[in-house]
mmCIF file of C-alpha atoms and ligand atoms in Angstrom:
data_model
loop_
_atom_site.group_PDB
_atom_site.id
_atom_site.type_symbol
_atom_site.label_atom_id
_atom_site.label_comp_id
_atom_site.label_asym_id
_atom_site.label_seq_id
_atom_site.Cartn_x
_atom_site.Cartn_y
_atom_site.Cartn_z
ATOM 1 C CA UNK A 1 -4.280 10.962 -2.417
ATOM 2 C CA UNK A 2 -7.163 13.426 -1.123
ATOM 3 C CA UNK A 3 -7.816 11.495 2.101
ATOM 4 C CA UNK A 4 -4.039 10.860 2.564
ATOM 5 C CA UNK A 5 -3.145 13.908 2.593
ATOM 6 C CA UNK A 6 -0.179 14.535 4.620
ATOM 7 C CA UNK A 7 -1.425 16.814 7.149
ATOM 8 C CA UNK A 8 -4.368 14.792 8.036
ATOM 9 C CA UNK A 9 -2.468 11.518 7.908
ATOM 10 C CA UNK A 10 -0.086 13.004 10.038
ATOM 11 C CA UNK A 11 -2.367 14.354 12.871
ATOM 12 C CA UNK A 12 -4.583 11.286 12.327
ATOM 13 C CA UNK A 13 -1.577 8.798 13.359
ATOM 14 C CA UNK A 14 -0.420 10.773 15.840
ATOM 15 C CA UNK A 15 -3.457 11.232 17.788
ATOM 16 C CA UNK A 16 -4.114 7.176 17.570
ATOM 17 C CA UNK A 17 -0.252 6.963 18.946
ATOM 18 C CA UNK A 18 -0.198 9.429 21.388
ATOM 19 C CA UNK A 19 -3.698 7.136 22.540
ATOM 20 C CA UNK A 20 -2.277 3.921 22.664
ATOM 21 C CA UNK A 21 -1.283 2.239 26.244
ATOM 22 C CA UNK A 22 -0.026 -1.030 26.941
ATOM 23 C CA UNK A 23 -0.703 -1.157 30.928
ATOM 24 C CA UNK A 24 2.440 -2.506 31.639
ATOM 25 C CA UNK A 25 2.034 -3.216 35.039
ATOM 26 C CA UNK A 26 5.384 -2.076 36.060
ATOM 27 C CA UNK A 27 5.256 0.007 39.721
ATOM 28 C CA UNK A 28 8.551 1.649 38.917
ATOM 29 C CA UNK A 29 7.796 5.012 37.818
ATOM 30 C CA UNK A 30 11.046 7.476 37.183
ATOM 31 C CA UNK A 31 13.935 7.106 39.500
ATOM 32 C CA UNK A 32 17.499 7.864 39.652
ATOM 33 C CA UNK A 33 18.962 6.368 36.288
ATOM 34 C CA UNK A 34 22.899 6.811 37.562
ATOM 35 C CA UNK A 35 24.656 3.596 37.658
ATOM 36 C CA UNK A 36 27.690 4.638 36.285
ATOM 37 C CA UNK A 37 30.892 2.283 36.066
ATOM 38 C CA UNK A 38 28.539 -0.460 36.508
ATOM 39 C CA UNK A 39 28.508 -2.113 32.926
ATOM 40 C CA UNK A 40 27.028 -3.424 30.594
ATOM 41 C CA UNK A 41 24.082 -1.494 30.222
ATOM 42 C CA UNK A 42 21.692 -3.032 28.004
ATOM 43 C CA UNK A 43 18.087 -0.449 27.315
ATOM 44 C CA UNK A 44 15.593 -1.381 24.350
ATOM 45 C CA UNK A 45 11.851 -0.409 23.710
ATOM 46 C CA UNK A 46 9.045 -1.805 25.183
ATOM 47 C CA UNK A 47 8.447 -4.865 27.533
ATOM 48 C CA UNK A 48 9.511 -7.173 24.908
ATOM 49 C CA UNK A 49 12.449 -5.609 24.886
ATOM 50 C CA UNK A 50 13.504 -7.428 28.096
ATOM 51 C CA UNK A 51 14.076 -11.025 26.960
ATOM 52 C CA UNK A 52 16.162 -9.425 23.907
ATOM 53 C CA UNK A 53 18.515 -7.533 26.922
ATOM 54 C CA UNK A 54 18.845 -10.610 28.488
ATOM 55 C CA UNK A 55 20.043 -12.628 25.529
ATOM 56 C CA UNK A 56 22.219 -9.375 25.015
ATOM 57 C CA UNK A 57 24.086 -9.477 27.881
ATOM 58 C CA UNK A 58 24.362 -13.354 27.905
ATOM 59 C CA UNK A 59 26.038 -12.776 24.154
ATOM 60 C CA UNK A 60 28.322 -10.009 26.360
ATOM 61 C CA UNK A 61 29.489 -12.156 29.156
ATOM 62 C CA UNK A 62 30.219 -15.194 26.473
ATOM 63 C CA UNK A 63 32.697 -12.936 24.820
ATOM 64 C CA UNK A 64 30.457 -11.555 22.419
ATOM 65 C CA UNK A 65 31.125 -7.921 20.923
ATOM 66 C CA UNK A 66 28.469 -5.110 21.713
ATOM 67 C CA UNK A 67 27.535 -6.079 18.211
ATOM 68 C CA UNK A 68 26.537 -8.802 18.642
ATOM 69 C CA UNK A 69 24.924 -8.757 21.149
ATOM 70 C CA UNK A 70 22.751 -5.739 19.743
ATOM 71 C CA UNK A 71 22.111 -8.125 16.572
ATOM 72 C CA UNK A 72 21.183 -11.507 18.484
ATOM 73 C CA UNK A 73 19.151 -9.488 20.850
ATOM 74 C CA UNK A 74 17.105 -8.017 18.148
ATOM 75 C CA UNK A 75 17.445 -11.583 16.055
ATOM 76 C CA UNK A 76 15.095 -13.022 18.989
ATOM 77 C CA UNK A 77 12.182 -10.151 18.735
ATOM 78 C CA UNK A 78 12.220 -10.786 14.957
ATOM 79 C CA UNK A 79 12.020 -14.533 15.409
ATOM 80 C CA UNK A 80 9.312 -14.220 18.257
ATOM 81 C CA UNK A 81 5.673 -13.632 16.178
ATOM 82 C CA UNK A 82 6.190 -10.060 17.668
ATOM 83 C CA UNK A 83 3.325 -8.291 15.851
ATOM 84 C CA UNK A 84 5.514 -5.201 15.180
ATOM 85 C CA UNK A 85 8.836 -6.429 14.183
ATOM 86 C CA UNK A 86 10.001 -9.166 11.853
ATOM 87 C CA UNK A 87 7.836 -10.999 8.995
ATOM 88 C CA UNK A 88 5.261 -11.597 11.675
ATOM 89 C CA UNK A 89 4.694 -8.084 12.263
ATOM 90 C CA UNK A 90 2.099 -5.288 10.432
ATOM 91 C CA UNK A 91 1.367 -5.197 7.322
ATOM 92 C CA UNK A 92 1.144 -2.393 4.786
ATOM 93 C CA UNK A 93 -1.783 -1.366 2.838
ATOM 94 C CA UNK A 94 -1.174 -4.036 0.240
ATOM 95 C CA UNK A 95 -1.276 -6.714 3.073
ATOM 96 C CA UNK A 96 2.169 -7.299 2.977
ATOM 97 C CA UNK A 97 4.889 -6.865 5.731
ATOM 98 C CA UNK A 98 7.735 -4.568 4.659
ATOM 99 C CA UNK A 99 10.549 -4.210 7.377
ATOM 100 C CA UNK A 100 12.921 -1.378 7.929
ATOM 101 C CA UNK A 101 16.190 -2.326 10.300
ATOM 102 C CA UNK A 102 19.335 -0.318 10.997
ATOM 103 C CA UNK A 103 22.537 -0.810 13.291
ATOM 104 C CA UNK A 104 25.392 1.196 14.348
ATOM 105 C CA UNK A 105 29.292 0.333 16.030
ATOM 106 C CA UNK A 106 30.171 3.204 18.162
ATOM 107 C CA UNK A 107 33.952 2.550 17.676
ATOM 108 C CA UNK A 108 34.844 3.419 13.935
ATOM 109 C CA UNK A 109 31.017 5.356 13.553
ATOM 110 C CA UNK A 110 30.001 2.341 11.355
ATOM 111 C CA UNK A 111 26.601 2.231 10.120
ATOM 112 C CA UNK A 112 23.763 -0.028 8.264
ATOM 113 C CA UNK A 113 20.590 -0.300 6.934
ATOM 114 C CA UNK A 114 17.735 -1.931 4.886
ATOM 115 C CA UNK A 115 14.350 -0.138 4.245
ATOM 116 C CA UNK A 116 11.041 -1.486 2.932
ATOM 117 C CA UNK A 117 12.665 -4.822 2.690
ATOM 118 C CA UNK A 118 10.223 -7.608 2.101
ATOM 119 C CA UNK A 119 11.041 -11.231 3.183
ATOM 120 C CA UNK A 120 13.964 -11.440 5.127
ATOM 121 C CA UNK A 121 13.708 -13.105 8.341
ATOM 122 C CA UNK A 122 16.544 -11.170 10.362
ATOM 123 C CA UNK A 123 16.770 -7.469 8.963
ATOM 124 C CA UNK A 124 19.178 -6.778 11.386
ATOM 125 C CA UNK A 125 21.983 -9.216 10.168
ATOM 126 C CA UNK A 126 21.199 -7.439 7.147
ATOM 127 C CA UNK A 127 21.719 -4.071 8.084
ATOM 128 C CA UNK A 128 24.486 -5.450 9.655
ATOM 129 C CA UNK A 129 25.989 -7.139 6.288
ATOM 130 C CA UNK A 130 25.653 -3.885 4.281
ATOM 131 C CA UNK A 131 27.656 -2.440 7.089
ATOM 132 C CA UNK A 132 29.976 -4.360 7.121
ATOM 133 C CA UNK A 133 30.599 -5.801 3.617
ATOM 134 C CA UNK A 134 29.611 -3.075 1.700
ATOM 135 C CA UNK A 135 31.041 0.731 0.696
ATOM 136 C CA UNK A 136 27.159 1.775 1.357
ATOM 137 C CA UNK A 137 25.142 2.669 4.388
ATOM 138 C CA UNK A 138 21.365 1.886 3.534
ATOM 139 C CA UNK A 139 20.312 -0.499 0.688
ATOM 140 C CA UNK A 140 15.823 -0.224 0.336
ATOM 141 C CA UNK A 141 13.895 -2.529 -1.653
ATOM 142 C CA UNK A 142 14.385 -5.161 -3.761
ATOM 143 C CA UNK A 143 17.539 -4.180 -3.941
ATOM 144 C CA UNK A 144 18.103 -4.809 -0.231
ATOM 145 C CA UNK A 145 16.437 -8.255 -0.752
ATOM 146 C CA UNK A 146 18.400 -9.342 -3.338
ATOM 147 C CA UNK A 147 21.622 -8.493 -1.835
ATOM 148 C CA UNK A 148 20.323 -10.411 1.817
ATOM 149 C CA UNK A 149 20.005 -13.105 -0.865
ATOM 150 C CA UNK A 150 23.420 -13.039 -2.264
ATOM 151 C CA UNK A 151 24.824 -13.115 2.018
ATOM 152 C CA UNK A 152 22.764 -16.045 2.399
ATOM 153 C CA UNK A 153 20.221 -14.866 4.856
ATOM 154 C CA UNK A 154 16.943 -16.878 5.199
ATOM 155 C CA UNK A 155 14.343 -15.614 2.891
ATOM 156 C CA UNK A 156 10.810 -16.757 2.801
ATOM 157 C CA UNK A 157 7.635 -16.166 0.771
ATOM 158 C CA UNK A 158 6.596 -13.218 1.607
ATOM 159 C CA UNK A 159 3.172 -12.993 -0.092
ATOM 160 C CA UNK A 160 0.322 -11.779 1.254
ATOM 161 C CA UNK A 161 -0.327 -13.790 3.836
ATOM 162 C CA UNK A 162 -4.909 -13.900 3.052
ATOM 163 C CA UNK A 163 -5.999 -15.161 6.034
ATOM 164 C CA UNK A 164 -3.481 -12.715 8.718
ATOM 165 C CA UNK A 165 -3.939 -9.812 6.228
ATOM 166 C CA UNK A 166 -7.910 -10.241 6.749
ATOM 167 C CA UNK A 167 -7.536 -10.816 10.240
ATOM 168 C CA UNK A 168 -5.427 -7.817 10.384
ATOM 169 C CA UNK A 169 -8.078 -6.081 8.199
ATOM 170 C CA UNK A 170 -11.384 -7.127 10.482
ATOM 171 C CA UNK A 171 -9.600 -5.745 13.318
ATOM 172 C CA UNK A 172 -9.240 -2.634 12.320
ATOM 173 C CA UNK A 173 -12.907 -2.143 10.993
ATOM 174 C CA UNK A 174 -13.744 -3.365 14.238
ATOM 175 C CA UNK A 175 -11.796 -0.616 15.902
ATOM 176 C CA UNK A 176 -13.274 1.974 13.639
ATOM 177 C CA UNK A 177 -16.506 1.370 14.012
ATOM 178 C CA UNK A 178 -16.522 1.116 17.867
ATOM 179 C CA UNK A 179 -14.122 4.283 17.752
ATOM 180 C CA UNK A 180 -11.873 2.651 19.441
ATOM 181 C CA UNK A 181 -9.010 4.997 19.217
ATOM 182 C CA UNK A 182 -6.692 2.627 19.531
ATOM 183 C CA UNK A 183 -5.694 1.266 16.194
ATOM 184 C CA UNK A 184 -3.450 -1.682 15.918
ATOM 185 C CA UNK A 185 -1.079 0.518 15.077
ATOM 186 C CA UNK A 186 2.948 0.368 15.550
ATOM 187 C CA UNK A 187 5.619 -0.973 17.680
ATOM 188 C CA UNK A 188 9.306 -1.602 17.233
ATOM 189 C CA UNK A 189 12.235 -2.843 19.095
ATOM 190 C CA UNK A 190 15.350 -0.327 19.081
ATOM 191 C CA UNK A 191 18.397 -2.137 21.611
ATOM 192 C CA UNK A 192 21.256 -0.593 22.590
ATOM 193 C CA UNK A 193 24.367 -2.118 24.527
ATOM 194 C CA UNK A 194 27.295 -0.248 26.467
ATOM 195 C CA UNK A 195 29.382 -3.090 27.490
ATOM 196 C CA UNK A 196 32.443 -3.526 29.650
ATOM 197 C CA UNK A 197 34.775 -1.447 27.945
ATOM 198 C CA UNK A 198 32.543 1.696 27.624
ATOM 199 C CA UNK A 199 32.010 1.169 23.741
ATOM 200 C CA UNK A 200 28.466 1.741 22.197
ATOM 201 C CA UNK A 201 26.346 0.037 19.546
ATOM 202 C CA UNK A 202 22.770 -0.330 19.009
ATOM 203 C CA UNK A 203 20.333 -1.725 16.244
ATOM 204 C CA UNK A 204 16.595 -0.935 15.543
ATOM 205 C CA UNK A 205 13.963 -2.868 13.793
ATOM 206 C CA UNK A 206 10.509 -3.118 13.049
ATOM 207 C CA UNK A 207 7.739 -3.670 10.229
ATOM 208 C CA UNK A 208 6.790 0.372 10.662
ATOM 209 C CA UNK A 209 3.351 1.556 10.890
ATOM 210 C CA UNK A 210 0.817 -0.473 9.944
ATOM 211 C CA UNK A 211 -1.445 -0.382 6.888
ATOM 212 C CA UNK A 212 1.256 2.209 5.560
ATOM 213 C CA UNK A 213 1.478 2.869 1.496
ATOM 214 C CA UNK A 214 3.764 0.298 0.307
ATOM 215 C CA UNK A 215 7.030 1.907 0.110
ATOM 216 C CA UNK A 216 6.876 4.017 2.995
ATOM 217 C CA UNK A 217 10.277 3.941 5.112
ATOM 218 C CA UNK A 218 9.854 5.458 8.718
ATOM 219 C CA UNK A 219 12.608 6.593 11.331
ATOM 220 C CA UNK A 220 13.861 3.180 12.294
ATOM 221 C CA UNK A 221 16.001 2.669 9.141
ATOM 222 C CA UNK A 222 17.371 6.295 9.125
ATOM 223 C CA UNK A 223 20.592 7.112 10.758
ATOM 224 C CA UNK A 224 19.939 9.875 13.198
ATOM 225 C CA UNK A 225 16.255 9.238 12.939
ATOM 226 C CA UNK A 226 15.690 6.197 14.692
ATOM 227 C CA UNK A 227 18.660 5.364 16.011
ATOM 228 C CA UNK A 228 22.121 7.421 16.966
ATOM 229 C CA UNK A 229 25.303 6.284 18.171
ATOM 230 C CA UNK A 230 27.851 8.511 19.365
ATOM 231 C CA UNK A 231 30.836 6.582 21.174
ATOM 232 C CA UNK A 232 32.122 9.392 22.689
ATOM 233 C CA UNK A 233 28.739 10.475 24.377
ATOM 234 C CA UNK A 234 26.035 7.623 24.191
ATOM 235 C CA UNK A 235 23.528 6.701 22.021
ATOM 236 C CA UNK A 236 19.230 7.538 21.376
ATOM 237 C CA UNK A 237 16.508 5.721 19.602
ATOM 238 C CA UNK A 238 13.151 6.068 18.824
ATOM 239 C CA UNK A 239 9.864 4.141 18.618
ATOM 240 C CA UNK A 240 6.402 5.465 17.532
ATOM 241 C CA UNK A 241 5.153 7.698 14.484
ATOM 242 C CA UNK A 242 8.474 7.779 12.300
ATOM 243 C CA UNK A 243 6.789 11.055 10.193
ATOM 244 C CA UNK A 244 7.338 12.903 13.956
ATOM 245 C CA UNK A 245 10.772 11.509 14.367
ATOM 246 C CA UNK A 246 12.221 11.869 10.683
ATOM 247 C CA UNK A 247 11.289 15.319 10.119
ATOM 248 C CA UNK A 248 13.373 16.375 13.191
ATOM 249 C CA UNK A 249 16.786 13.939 12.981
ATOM 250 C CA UNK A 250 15.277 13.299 16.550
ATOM 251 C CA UNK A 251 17.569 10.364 17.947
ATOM 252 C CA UNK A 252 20.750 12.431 16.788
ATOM 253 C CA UNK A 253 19.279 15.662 18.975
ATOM 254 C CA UNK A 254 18.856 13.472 21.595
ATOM 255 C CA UNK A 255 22.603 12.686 21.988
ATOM 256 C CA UNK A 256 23.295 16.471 20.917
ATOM 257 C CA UNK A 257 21.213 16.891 24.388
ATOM 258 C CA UNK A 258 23.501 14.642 26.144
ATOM 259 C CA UNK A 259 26.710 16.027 24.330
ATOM 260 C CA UNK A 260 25.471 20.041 26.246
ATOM 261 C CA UNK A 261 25.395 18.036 29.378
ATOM 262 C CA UNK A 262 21.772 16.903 29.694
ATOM 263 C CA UNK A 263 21.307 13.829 31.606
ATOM 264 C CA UNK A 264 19.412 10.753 28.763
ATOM 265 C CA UNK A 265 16.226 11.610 30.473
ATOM 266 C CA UNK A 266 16.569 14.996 30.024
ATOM 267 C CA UNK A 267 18.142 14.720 26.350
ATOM 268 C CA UNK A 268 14.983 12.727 25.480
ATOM 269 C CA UNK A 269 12.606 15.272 27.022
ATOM 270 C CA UNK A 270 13.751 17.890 25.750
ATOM 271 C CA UNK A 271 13.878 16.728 22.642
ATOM 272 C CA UNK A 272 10.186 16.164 22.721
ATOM 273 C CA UNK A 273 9.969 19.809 23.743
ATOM 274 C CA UNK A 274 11.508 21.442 21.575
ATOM 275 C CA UNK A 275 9.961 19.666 18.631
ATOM 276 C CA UNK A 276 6.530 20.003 20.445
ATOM 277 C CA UNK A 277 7.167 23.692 20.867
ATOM 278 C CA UNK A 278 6.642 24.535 16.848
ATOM 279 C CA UNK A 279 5.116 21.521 15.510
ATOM 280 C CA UNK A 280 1.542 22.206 14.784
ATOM 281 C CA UNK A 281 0.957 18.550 16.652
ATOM 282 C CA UNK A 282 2.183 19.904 19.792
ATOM 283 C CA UNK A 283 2.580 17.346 22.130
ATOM 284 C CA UNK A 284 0.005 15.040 19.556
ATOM 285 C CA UNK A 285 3.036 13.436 18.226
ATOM 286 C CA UNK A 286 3.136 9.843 19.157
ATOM 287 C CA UNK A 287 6.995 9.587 19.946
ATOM 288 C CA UNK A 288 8.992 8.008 22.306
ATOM 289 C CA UNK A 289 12.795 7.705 23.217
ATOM 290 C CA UNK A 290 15.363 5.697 25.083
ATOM 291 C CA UNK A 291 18.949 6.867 25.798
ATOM 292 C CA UNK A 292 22.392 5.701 27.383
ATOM 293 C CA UNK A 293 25.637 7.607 27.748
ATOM 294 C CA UNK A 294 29.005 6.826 28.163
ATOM 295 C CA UNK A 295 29.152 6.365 32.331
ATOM 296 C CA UNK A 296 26.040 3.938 32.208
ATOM 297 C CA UNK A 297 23.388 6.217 32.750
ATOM 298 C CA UNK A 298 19.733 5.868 31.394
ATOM 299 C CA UNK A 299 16.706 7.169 30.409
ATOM 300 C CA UNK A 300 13.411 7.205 28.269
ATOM 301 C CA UNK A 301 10.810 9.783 27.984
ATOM 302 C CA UNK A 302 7.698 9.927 25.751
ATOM 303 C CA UNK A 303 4.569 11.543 24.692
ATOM 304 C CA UNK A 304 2.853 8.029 25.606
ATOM 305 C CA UNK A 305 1.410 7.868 28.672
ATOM 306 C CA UNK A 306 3.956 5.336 30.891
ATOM 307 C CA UNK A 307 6.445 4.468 27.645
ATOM 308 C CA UNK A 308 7.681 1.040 28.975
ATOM 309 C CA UNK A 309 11.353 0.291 28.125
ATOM 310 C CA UNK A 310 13.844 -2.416 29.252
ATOM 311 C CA UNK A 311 16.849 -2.388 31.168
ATOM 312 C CA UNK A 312 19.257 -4.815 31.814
ATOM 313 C CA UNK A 313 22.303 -5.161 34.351
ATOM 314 C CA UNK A 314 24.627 -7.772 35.662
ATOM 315 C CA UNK A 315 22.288 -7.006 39.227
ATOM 316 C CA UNK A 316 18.898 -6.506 37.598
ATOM 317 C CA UNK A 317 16.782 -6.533 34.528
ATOM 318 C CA UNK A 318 13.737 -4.852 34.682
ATOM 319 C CA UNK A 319 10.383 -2.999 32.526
ATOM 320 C CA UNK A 320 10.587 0.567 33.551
ATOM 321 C CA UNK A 321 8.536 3.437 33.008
ATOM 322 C CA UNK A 322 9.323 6.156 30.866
ATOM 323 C CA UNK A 323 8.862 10.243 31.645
ATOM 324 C CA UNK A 324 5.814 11.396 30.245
ATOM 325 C CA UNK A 325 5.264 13.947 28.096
ATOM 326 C CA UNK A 326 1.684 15.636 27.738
ATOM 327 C CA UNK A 327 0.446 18.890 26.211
ATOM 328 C CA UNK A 328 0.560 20.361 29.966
ATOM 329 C CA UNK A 329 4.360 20.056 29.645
ATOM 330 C CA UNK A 330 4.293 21.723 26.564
ATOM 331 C CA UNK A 331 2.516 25.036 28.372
ATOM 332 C CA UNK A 332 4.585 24.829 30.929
ATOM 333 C CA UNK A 333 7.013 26.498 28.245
ATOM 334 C CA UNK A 334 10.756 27.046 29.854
ATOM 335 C CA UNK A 335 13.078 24.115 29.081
ATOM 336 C CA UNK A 336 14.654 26.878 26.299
ATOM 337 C CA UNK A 337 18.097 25.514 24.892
HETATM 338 C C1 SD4 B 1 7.801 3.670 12.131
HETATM 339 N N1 SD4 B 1 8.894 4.233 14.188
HETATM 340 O O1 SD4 B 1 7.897 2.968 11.150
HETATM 341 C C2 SD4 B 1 8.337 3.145 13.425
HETATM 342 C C3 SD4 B 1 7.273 2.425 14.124
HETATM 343 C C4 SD4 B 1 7.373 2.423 15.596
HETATM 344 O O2 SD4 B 1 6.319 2.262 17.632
HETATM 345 O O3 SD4 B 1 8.354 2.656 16.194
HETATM 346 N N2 SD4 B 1 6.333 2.196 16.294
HETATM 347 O O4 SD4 B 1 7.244 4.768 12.120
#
């Protein structure tokens, strides 16, 4: 365990995080994020977030729930050979894909999830079946398998796949030996829908960090973590180094942020700040975070250089760029709450 040590793993991952870039190409940098009374609002991680808002709001203007359209919106990432989510995405240390999922209803505070679940094409219907057909909130493991299996969700070998597992492998030797600090590290989708009637859900999945200890759950399945729903003030969630999120219930102190009054991209910034402020990562810590409240406002802010996130209207669906977050901020000091 010497060279995973948890210090060193931690400040190791969050270095390569806080490093990576995806060059979005998106000219929008941070403007007003007030378009309230215009719903649904539909905001998710990342560029390949968009298509999943899209199908979202379709599911939304068909009659679908908020639901729903969180779960068919995330269905389509996990279905898409997304290299970060679903069975298609990063695999763990023993070359095998292990996926963490959660979802949340605003109206009733409902909540489910499946951790370090190996196998099952749509996580999200299944964190959406222990929500709703079970007395529990989070099922991990085999056990989460094996109930997916009883609901009849699609379950395939999940085996180590040899030839993307050495693929996988090669490319990160390649990395490290050009120090290329820029592992193939971790991605994950995290969707969240306000729709007409001002009710809130939102879902997150992903196959976590990559090359991770078999077993290891990250935010994305923990309620509060990676992921918070609120319906009477909005909703967070989180994508990047789980350690960095879990330790600080990060998505719930985002919509604590909003709750004081803070506007999303202010809730998520100042969440970064205060964790930044005693962690001994500083601003090293590799996280990122959209938000939505109530009245259709929006917002994402991250320690990542230009954190790309989705949004989706009726008028417009677009990749936008997050606020950044960088060590300077963190000297800047102030932001005290
Ligand atoms: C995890 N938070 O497992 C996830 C991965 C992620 O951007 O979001 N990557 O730590």
């Amino acid at each position: 365990m010497n060279n995973f040590s948890r210090r060193n793993f931690l400040r190791k991952t969050s270095i390569a995080a806080a490093t990576t870039s995806l060059g979005m190409g998106c000219s929008t940098t941070y403007r007003t994020n007030l378009i309230t009374n215009r719903k649904p609002v539909i905001i998710s991680t990342w560029a390949f977030g968009k298509p999943a808002n899209e199908l979202a709001l379709q599911i939304l203007q068909d009659g679908g729930s908020a639901l729903d359209a969180v779960e068919q919106g995330i269905r389509l990432v996990e279905s898409s050979g997304n290299t970060s989510v679903g069975l298609s995405g990063k695999p763990n240390a023993a070359g095998v894909p292990q996926l963490d999922a959660c979802i949340m209803n605003g109206p009733g505070h409902s909540a489910g999830s499946v951790a370090g679940i190996e196998g099952v094409v749509h996580p999200i219907t299944a964190a959406r079946l222990v929500m709703e057909k079970t007395p529990h909130v989070m099922l991990v493991g085999q056990g989460a398998r094996w109930f997916s299996e009883q609901q009849g969700l699609k379950i395939i070998d999940n085996s180590q796949d040899e030839k993307r597992y050495a693929a996988w492998l090669a490319k990160q030797k390649n990395n490290s030996q050009n120090k290329v600090k820029k592992p193939d590290n971790h991605d994950t989708v995290t969707l969240i829908v306000l729709d007409n009637n001002g009710d809130i859900a939102g879902g997150c999945s992903t196959s976590g960090l990559s090359g991770k200890i078999p077993g290891r759950v990250g935010d994305s399945p923990i309620i509060g973590s990676g992921l918070y729903v609120d319906n009477e003030v909005g909703a967070a969630g989180a994508t990047g180094l789980g350690e960095n999120v879990m330790r600080y219930c990060a998505s719930y102190q985002v919509v604590e942020n909003m709750r004081q009054g803070m506007s999303p991209t202010e809730a998520c910034s100042e969440t970064i700040k205060r964790i930044a402020r005693t962690d001994p990562l500083g601003m090293d810590l590799g996280i990122n975070f959209i938000a939505i409240n109530k009245q259709g406002e929006f917002g994402a802010a991250g320690t990542q250089a230009n954190f790309p996130y989705s949004i989706t209207t009726k008028e417009f669906s677009e990749v936008r760029k997050g606020q950044a977050l960088s060590n300077a901020h963190q000297k800047e000091g102030g932001n005290e709450r």
